XYZ file of C-alpha atoms in Angstrom:
555
model
C 10.727 28.442 -33.639
C 6.882 28.414 -33.787
C 4.566 29.125 -30.865
C 0.903 28.190 -31.226
C -2.210 27.170 -29.310
C -2.763 23.474 -29.998
C -5.008 20.619 -28.889
C -2.696 17.865 -27.650
C -3.267 14.108 -27.274
C -0.615 12.264 -25.244
C -0.854 8.496 -25.603
C 1.241 6.017 -23.626
C 1.513 2.230 -23.681
C 0.581 0.649 -20.351
C 3.237 -1.688 -18.916
C 5.746 -1.040 -21.703
C 8.848 -1.763 -19.636
C 7.505 -5.068 -18.319
C 6.427 -6.061 -21.857
C 9.920 -5.361 -23.227
C 11.542 -7.382 -20.440
C 9.176 -10.292 -21.002
C 9.320 -10.476 -24.817
C 11.093 -7.747 -26.693
C 10.329 -9.073 -30.198
C 6.631 -9.468 -29.507
C 6.491 -6.004 -27.937
C 8.081 -4.364 -30.945
C 5.564 -6.163 -33.173
C 2.704 -4.930 -30.956
C 3.939 -1.346 -31.159
C 4.223 -1.570 -34.958
C 0.655 -2.863 -35.187
C -0.543 -0.197 -32.792
C 1.171 2.544 -34.785
C 0.208 1.385 -38.289
C -3.317 0.081 -37.595
C -4.892 1.462 -34.478
C -3.411 4.875 -33.770
C -1.730 6.926 -36.451
C -4.188 6.178 -39.319
C -7.140 6.944 -37.020
C -5.437 10.149 -35.894
C -4.934 11.160 -39.535
C -8.596 10.545 -40.248
C -9.482 13.019 -37.526
C -6.999 15.640 -38.702
C -4.296 14.690 -36.211
C -0.572 15.255 -36.839
C 2.086 13.250 -35.053
C 4.450 15.717 -33.401
C 6.698 13.147 -31.698
C 7.094 9.406 -31.194
C 8.506 8.433 -27.762
C 9.146 4.695 -28.126
C 6.245 3.858 -25.787
C 4.126 6.887 -26.546
C 2.943 9.528 -28.989
C 2.307 13.278 -28.913
C -0.323 14.155 -31.539
C -1.708 17.596 -32.350
C -5.259 18.396 -33.467
C -6.896 21.494 -34.826
C -10.122 21.041 -32.885
C -11.056 19.742 -29.438
C -13.975 17.622 -30.715
C -11.676 15.940 -33.299
C -9.131 15.082 -30.599
C -11.767 13.573 -28.282
C -13.411 11.646 -31.148
C -10.068 10.206 -32.142
C -9.175 9.198 -28.596
C -12.535 7.428 -28.176
C -12.230 5.674 -31.517
C -8.706 4.419 -30.768
C -9.656 3.063 -27.340
C -12.855 1.500 -28.610
C -10.908 -0.417 -31.276
C -8.246 -1.483 -28.756
C -10.769 -2.667 -26.157
C -10.835 -6.177 -27.663
C -7.063 -6.384 -28.335
C -5.588 -8.613 -25.633
C -2.480 -7.413 -23.807
C -2.280 -3.991 -25.422
C -3.595 -0.962 -23.555
C -3.094 2.761 -23.987
C -3.655 5.595 -21.607
C -4.638 8.817 -23.334
C -4.576 12.332 -21.890
C -5.838 15.394 -23.719
C -5.433 19.128 -23.140
C -5.055 22.298 -25.137
C -2.427 24.956 -24.594
C 0.635 26.674 -26.008
C 3.371 24.589 -27.579
C 6.663 25.536 -29.157
C 8.151 23.568 -32.030
C 11.870 23.931 -32.554
C 13.745 21.697 -34.965
C 12.849 18.100 -33.961
C 11.628 18.931 -30.469
C 8.503 20.404 -28.875
C 8.013 22.282 -25.663
C 5.277 24.118 -23.811
C 2.801 23.880 -21.004
C 0.220 22.220 -23.289
C 2.440 19.185 -23.754
C 3.521 18.973 -20.134
C -0.036 19.138 -18.831
C -1.301 16.611 -21.387
C 1.417 14.184 -20.250
C 0.473 14.591 -16.601
C -3.198 14.152 -17.382
C -2.314 10.964 -19.286
C -0.596 9.571 -16.195
C -3.934 9.823 -14.354
C -6.003 8.117 -17.111
C -7.296 4.556 -16.692
C -5.721 1.894 -18.917
C -7.885 1.669 -22.037
C -9.498 5.028 -21.213
C -9.291 8.750 -21.916
C -8.761 11.630 -19.477
C -9.291 15.237 -20.436
C -8.851 18.586 -18.673
C -11.714 20.730 -17.435
C -10.703 23.357 -19.985
C -11.439 20.889 -22.739
C -14.624 19.632 -21.081
C -16.036 23.188 -21.178
C -15.730 23.170 -24.957
C -17.628 19.910 -25.416
C -21.379 19.552 -25.809
C -23.981 16.916 -26.642
C -23.072 13.246 -26.642
C -19.340 13.919 -26.178
C -19.910 15.903 -22.998
C -22.439 13.393 -21.689
C -20.025 10.519 -22.221
C -17.325 12.128 -20.067
C -17.505 11.339 -16.336
C -16.001 13.448 -13.600
C -12.838 11.810 -12.285
C -12.179 14.198 -9.379
C -9.717 16.858 -8.333
C -6.000 16.230 -8.935
C -2.733 17.852 -7.993
C -0.570 17.842 -11.118
C 3.119 18.484 -10.687
C 4.199 22.106 -11.258
C 0.570 23.215 -11.588
C -0.196 25.739 -8.860
C -3.872 24.892 -8.357
C -5.654 21.533 -8.193
C -7.339 20.686 -11.508
C -10.599 18.908 -12.245
C -10.369 16.035 -14.743
C -12.951 14.014 -16.693
C -12.587 10.478 -17.964
C -14.160 8.014 -20.401
C -14.032 4.277 -20.885
C -15.258 2.304 -23.922
C -18.831 0.977 -23.622
C -17.700 -2.662 -23.490
C -15.502 -1.769 -20.467
C -18.017 0.471 -18.731
C -21.065 -1.819 -18.643
C -23.264 -0.530 -15.826
C -20.396 1.054 -13.903
C -20.661 4.324 -12.072
C -17.687 6.102 -13.591
C -18.139 9.431 -11.805
C -15.860 10.180 -8.885
C -17.496 10.422 -5.501
C -19.159 13.843 -5.200
C -20.914 15.485 -2.266
C -23.368 18.373 -2.347
C -23.054 20.208 1.001
C -26.326 21.930 1.978
C -26.782 24.740 4.462
C -26.896 23.764 8.118
C -30.254 23.921 9.833
C -30.119 25.258 13.368
C -32.018 25.880 16.592
C -32.643 28.099 18.387
C -33.269 30.621 15.633
C -30.995 33.419 16.852
C -28.060 35.237 15.384
C -25.418 33.558 17.570
C -26.543 30.015 16.677
C -26.886 31.037 13.014
C -23.266 32.252 12.981
C -22.039 29.012 14.643
C -24.006 26.855 12.180
C -22.560 28.779 9.254
C -19.036 28.481 10.627
C -19.311 24.705 11.101
C -20.751 24.183 7.636
C -18.154 26.395 5.899
C -15.220 24.846 7.777
C -16.441 21.315 6.988
C -16.895 22.259 3.324
C -13.380 23.741 3.120
C -11.749 20.765 4.790
C -13.592 18.260 2.604
C -12.595 20.262 -0.515
C -8.906 19.623 0.196
C -9.271 15.911 -0.362
C -8.132 14.581 -3.672
C -10.458 12.214 -5.516
C -13.646 13.646 -3.961
C -15.633 16.453 -5.585
C -17.416 18.780 -3.164
C -20.154 21.111 -4.307
C -21.587 24.112 -2.507
C -25.349 23.555 -2.495
C -26.117 26.771 -0.598
C -25.734 29.087 -3.573
C -27.173 27.061 -6.454
C -28.848 23.681 -7.157
C -26.450 20.782 -7.705
C -27.691 18.238 -10.254
C -25.014 15.604 -10.459
C -23.728 14.766 -6.987
C -23.375 11.230 -5.584
C -24.399 12.271 -2.111
C -26.267 15.060 -0.334
C -24.695 16.005 3.000
C -27.309 17.409 5.382
C -26.533 18.884 8.767
C -28.309 20.258 11.774
C -26.992 22.169 14.840
C -28.881 22.387 18.123
C -27.547 24.341 21.093
C -29.094 24.208 24.574
C -27.936 24.437 28.181
C -24.268 24.818 27.355
C -24.188 21.802 25.048
C -24.131 21.605 21.237
C -25.160 18.757 19.018
C -24.007 18.747 15.359
C -25.770 16.031 13.332
C -24.789 14.865 9.851
C -26.552 12.636 7.333
C -25.191 11.332 4.079
C -27.937 10.620 1.502
C -27.214 8.527 -1.624
C -28.947 10.327 -4.424
C -29.410 7.316 -6.682
C -32.068 5.861 -4.360
C -32.628 8.526 -1.637
C -31.258 6.161 0.993
C -29.541 7.457 4.122
C -26.260 5.558 4.103
C -24.706 7.140 7.187
C -25.561 9.489 10.025
C -23.805 10.582 13.159
C -24.248 13.181 15.926
C -21.424 14.947 17.759
C -22.255 16.234 21.259
C -19.826 18.591 22.961
C -19.723 21.289 25.636
C -19.963 24.792 24.095
C -18.315 26.691 26.957
C -15.231 27.092 24.758
C -16.752 27.582 21.350
C -13.489 27.179 19.409
C -12.769 23.839 21.111
C -16.308 22.760 20.325
C -15.834 23.557 16.601
C -12.381 21.926 16.394
C -13.450 18.708 18.138
C -16.695 18.358 16.172
C -15.049 19.020 12.821
C -12.159 16.629 13.554
C -14.517 13.712 14.164
C -16.958 14.638 11.380
C -14.253 14.974 8.722
C -12.667 11.687 9.792
C -15.969 9.822 9.631
C -16.799 11.241 6.209
C -13.417 10.203 4.957
C -14.196 6.607 5.991
C -17.594 6.665 4.356
C -16.423 8.025 1.003
C -13.502 5.597 0.897
C -15.978 2.729 1.448
C -18.218 4.025 -1.357
C -15.254 4.286 -3.728
C -14.469 0.631 -3.049
C -18.058 -0.361 -3.861
C -18.188 1.923 -6.927
C -15.144 0.267 -8.479
C -15.834 -3.313 -7.503
C -16.674 -4.549 -10.981
C -13.620 -3.089 -12.705
C -10.597 -5.422 -12.942
C -7.389 -4.240 -11.299
C -5.600 -3.876 -14.624
C -8.235 -1.417 -15.902
C -8.076 0.983 -12.988
C -6.391 4.374 -13.129
C -3.761 5.352 -10.501
C -6.373 7.260 -8.448
C -8.800 4.357 -8.702
C -6.097 1.890 -7.618
C -5.487 4.062 -4.591
C -9.224 4.088 -3.790
C -9.413 0.329 -4.052
C -6.310 -0.153 -1.853
C -7.714 2.194 0.768
C -10.883 0.165 0.867
C -8.855 -3.030 1.259
C -6.806 -1.569 4.118
C -10.029 -0.915 6.000
C -10.932 -4.614 5.799
C -8.156 -5.323 8.328
C -7.193 -8.789 7.066
C -3.585 -9.615 6.210
C -4.607 -10.927 2.760
C -6.384 -7.650 1.945
C -3.364 -5.663 2.891
C -1.215 -7.821 0.649
C -3.644 -7.179 -2.177
C -3.586 -3.457 -1.412
C 0.208 -3.459 -1.467
C 0.178 -5.156 -4.853
C -2.257 -2.555 -6.185
C 0.160 0.187 -5.138
C 2.944 -1.684 -6.954
C 0.782 -1.479 -10.063
C -0.018 2.208 -9.477
C 3.677 3.060 -9.073
C 4.539 1.171 -12.279
C 2.015 3.460 -14.026
C 3.241 6.634 -12.310
C 6.538 6.150 -10.444
C 6.307 9.586 -8.862
C 2.788 9.362 -7.437
C 3.365 10.510 -3.882
C 0.246 9.021 -2.323
C 0.775 5.641 -3.964
C 4.382 5.582 -2.783
C 3.232 6.361 0.743
C 0.439 3.751 0.663
C 2.914 1.103 -0.509
C 5.339 2.074 2.258
C 2.537 1.938 4.857
C 1.590 -1.589 3.678
C 5.216 -2.813 3.617
C 5.715 -1.708 7.226
C 2.375 -3.069 8.410
C 2.812 -6.454 6.720
C 6.273 -6.852 8.180
C 5.014 -5.941 11.673
C 2.031 -8.285 11.271
C 4.536 -11.138 10.756
C 6.625 -9.904 13.728
C 9.575 -9.498 11.415
C 12.065 -6.631 10.973
C 12.443 -4.911 7.617
C 15.787 -5.542 5.939
C 18.256 -2.677 5.669
C 17.666 -2.690 1.888
C 13.866 -2.418 2.254
C 14.251 0.285 4.926
C 16.505 2.342 2.641
C 14.102 1.958 -0.298
C 11.096 3.032 1.794
C 13.008 6.073 2.985
C 13.761 7.068 -0.632
C 10.128 6.481 -1.613
C 8.768 8.615 1.209
C 11.231 11.432 0.610
C 10.144 11.473 -3.014
C 6.474 11.335 -1.919
C 6.709 14.503 0.197
C 8.379 16.304 -2.744
C 5.670 15.177 -5.174
C 2.696 15.618 -2.811
C 3.740 18.478 -0.549
C 0.120 19.368 0.188
C -0.908 15.934 1.455
C -1.478 15.468 5.181
C -1.372 11.697 4.641
C 2.043 11.678 2.965
C 3.717 13.540 5.837
C 1.936 11.302 8.334
C 3.205 8.216 6.524
C 6.814 9.451 6.565
C 6.489 10.407 10.209
C 5.286 6.889 11.086
C 8.138 5.356 9.137
C 10.706 7.621 10.826
C 9.525 6.761 14.333
C 8.729 3.064 13.771
C 11.657 2.047 11.550
C 14.394 4.589 12.241
C 13.652 5.694 15.810
C 13.938 9.266 14.589
C 11.901 11.237 17.092
C 12.809 14.698 15.812
C 12.067 13.738 12.198
C 8.751 12.237 13.128
C 7.903 15.330 15.189
C 8.670 17.532 12.189
C 6.366 15.490 9.970
C 3.647 15.527 12.626
C 3.857 19.345 12.744
C 3.690 19.637 8.981
C 0.760 17.248 8.625
C -1.098 19.080 11.401
C -0.437 22.398 9.696
C -1.935 21.043 6.483
C -4.966 19.559 8.218
C -5.440 20.059 11.964
C -8.476 17.746 11.847
C -6.613 14.732 10.411
C -7.453 12.068 12.979
C -4.473 9.806 12.220
C -2.164 12.434 13.734
C -3.145 11.144 17.184
C -1.563 7.809 16.247
C 1.702 9.421 15.200
C 1.653 11.580 18.321
C 1.153 8.413 20.386
C 4.137 6.766 18.676
C 6.380 9.732 19.443
C 5.255 9.713 23.085
C 5.926 5.968 23.326
C 9.524 6.510 22.162
C 9.891 9.276 24.729
C 8.629 6.781 27.333
C 5.711 9.022 28.212
C 3.370 6.039 28.214
C 0.399 7.700 29.900
C 0.380 10.518 27.396
C 0.769 7.929 24.569
C -2.261 6.051 25.837
C -4.215 9.344 25.848
C -3.317 9.978 22.216
C -4.402 6.490 21.186
C -7.578 6.896 23.229
C -8.604 9.884 21.141
C -8.600 7.569 18.103
C -10.618 4.933 19.960
C -13.171 7.419 21.296
C -13.576 9.685 18.299
C -13.467 7.194 15.434
C -16.421 5.034 16.336
C -16.962 4.095 12.695
C -13.339 3.062 12.145
C -12.791 -0.566 11.030
C -9.269 -0.318 12.444
C -10.540 0.441 15.973
C -9.230 -2.887 17.367
C -5.751 -1.944 16.140
C -6.054 1.469 17.849
C -7.247 -0.145 21.062
C -4.310 -2.602 20.931
C -1.858 0.360 20.717
C -3.548 1.938 23.731
C -3.446 -1.288 25.685
C 0.298 -1.622 25.009
C 0.890 1.923 26.179
C -1.105 1.292 29.395
C 0.848 -1.932 29.993
C 4.144 -0.053 29.624
C 2.835 2.578 32.036
C 2.197 -0.175 34.623
C -1.591 0.313 34.473
C -2.157 -3.418 34.070
C -5.826 -3.473 35.018
C -6.651 -0.778 32.448
C -4.447 -2.526 29.886
C -6.395 -5.758 30.437
C -9.727 -3.981 29.996
C -8.542 -2.395 26.726
C -7.114 -5.762 25.542
C -10.400 -7.402 26.355
C -12.126 -4.782 24.124
C -9.814 -5.874 21.323
C -10.757 -9.537 21.643
C -14.472 -8.588 21.824
C -14.087 -6.686 18.543
C -11.888 -9.290 16.777
C -12.625 -12.618 18.600
C -10.823 -14.790 16.038
C -7.495 -12.905 16.208
C -4.959 -15.197 17.877
C -2.456 -12.451 18.819
C -5.127 -10.348 20.462
C -6.014 -13.224 22.765
C -2.350 -13.823 23.452
C -1.776 -10.230 24.437
C -4.994 -10.205 26.493
C -3.526 -13.160 28.392
C -0.309 -11.221 28.946
C -2.165 -8.228 30.387
C -4.381 -10.317 32.685
C -1.336 -12.146 33.975
C 0.370 -8.846 34.753
C -2.847 -7.663 36.488
C -2.779 -10.790 38.678
C -5.884 -12.445 37.166
C -4.408 -15.876 36.456
C -7.748 -17.473 35.551
C -8.528 -15.039 32.765
C -4.917 -15.070 31.619
C -5.059 -18.843 31.262
C -8.407 -18.619 29.438
C -7.049 -16.288 26.789
C -3.759 -18.154 26.440
C -5.686 -21.382 25.834
C -7.869 -19.665 23.199
C -4.760 -18.318 21.490
C -3.155 -21.766 21.491
C -6.206 -23.253 19.731
C -6.063 -20.724 16.908
C -3.867 -20.962 13.800
C -0.705 -18.879 13.800
C -1.091 -16.204 11.146
C -0.170 -12.566 10.748
C -2.461 -10.004 12.418
C -3.040 -6.468 11.195
C -4.894 -5.668 14.432
C -2.090 -6.862 16.715
C 1.000 -5.846 14.756
C 4.361 -5.784 16.538
C 4.040 -2.617 18.685
C 6.487 0.247 18.961
C 8.465 -0.321 22.167
C 11.291 1.872 23.523
C 14.308 0.754 25.535
C 13.315 -0.814 28.796
C 10.316 -2.707 27.381
C 12.221 -5.644 25.953
C 10.404 -8.098 28.213
C 7.020 -7.262 26.647
C 8.608 -7.460 23.240
C 9.855 -10.984 23.968
C 6.482 -12.100 25.286
C 4.742 -10.898 22.115
C 7.403 -12.338 19.840
C 7.165 -15.699 21.552
C 3.363 -15.591 21.405
C 3.496 -15.112 17.630
C 6.263 -17.537 16.802
C 5.341 -20.373 19.213
C 1.986 -21.786 20.420
C 0.377 -18.515 21.575
C 0.753 -19.071 25.301
C 3.398 -16.302 25.662
C 5.185 -18.254 28.366
């Protein structure tokens, strides 16, 4: 048994299982060509030694970090023009143990997990390796973001590279934000302390997000950020205003700004409410940027984290077709890493939403599969507020499991008290408890605080449903009218607006919206998905079901 510090390259064939199912003989021929022409001879030229062949992958040891990186780049550059054959390569250095025909050690395990985050046709390396690179090699590597790797206690920073013919003019760096000190007025010690607290709390909350790199610009200059985040606090006459601006460094353009005004009588409430809204808005903005950043890269060349970023951007577009595309991207991500908790959760969210948009019920088989996926997700991504939120929504919407959903709500809130989506899950739980007024209040917090949210019509629809169930028909009609103002071409929103006006006794407006609905094509609606309704609300359920499946008049 031999224990030694080694530089490890872990290479894996993308889509191996599907290739074997499609054409086993051709796949075996591809692997032979890959092994004899593109990989093992190039590794030998760079001093690499094959430690193990895995059928669809290789573990190769190198004596130097530079040699490992040079080999990985050379292999991927040569393969860039080979159709239908892609590798993902992950590199790390650490202890390995060789015993007989097997190898063990943290170096191998971490290299494999890094490989699972690499883009097809690209290379991903650890921050430990990046520190040892210099010159052209270091400059070629782009920051990929912060990742939680299984069985690794702390999040790790990874760096990636794509061949020149794949990169073109792409911005390969992950979204990064340099957070400056908060300016404040008046210039007194109390306001200074509050400004510092807001800035530090916002920095800490943003730092928990995977895929976004956050730099502290108060202690040293930051040279390589995507954005500058500037903030200002002004306190006067018992009110506080916290203003944020996001500046795109590439052209100095202000891409987003928002101000949050609150009463400062209860200073802790002021901080919590401001930070909740600010963090949520920043999450939306960076997700949108990631979608723009990756727009020129084909789906089949995206890494798992990049696929998630593209899918998130698609979900914010609100159309049924975009959600289908996002679901398909998560299918691809899971085929690349079957235990990626966030991808499993995003696929589950899309499956549920698409079924509800069609006013259909998930099959028992699909429900059982989603439950297995989400249980695996919380095991694999136990620090993700989103993953627990997703399972909580599934439990309440598909299983009617109030206690399970409440448990997931509590865990998600513990991980991130400022996670805005928790108000939606809380509203769902209150709906199932038939506390409709409280449910409407939960949904209202989403509508009022997420002014930048592309899904605001969907949030308003949930609130309108809760108000209708509470018997507040006039308020429900006003909220439903807001939905149709925001999404005027959505047939189901007009149908529901007609239902609410009819219940409120305004027959003229009810008829107007029913006629509009009847003139529009019947198609699934993400904004007006089949709502969560408890026992006793079957009549509303039938009206909505009929509105979707017939001519939209909801008669």
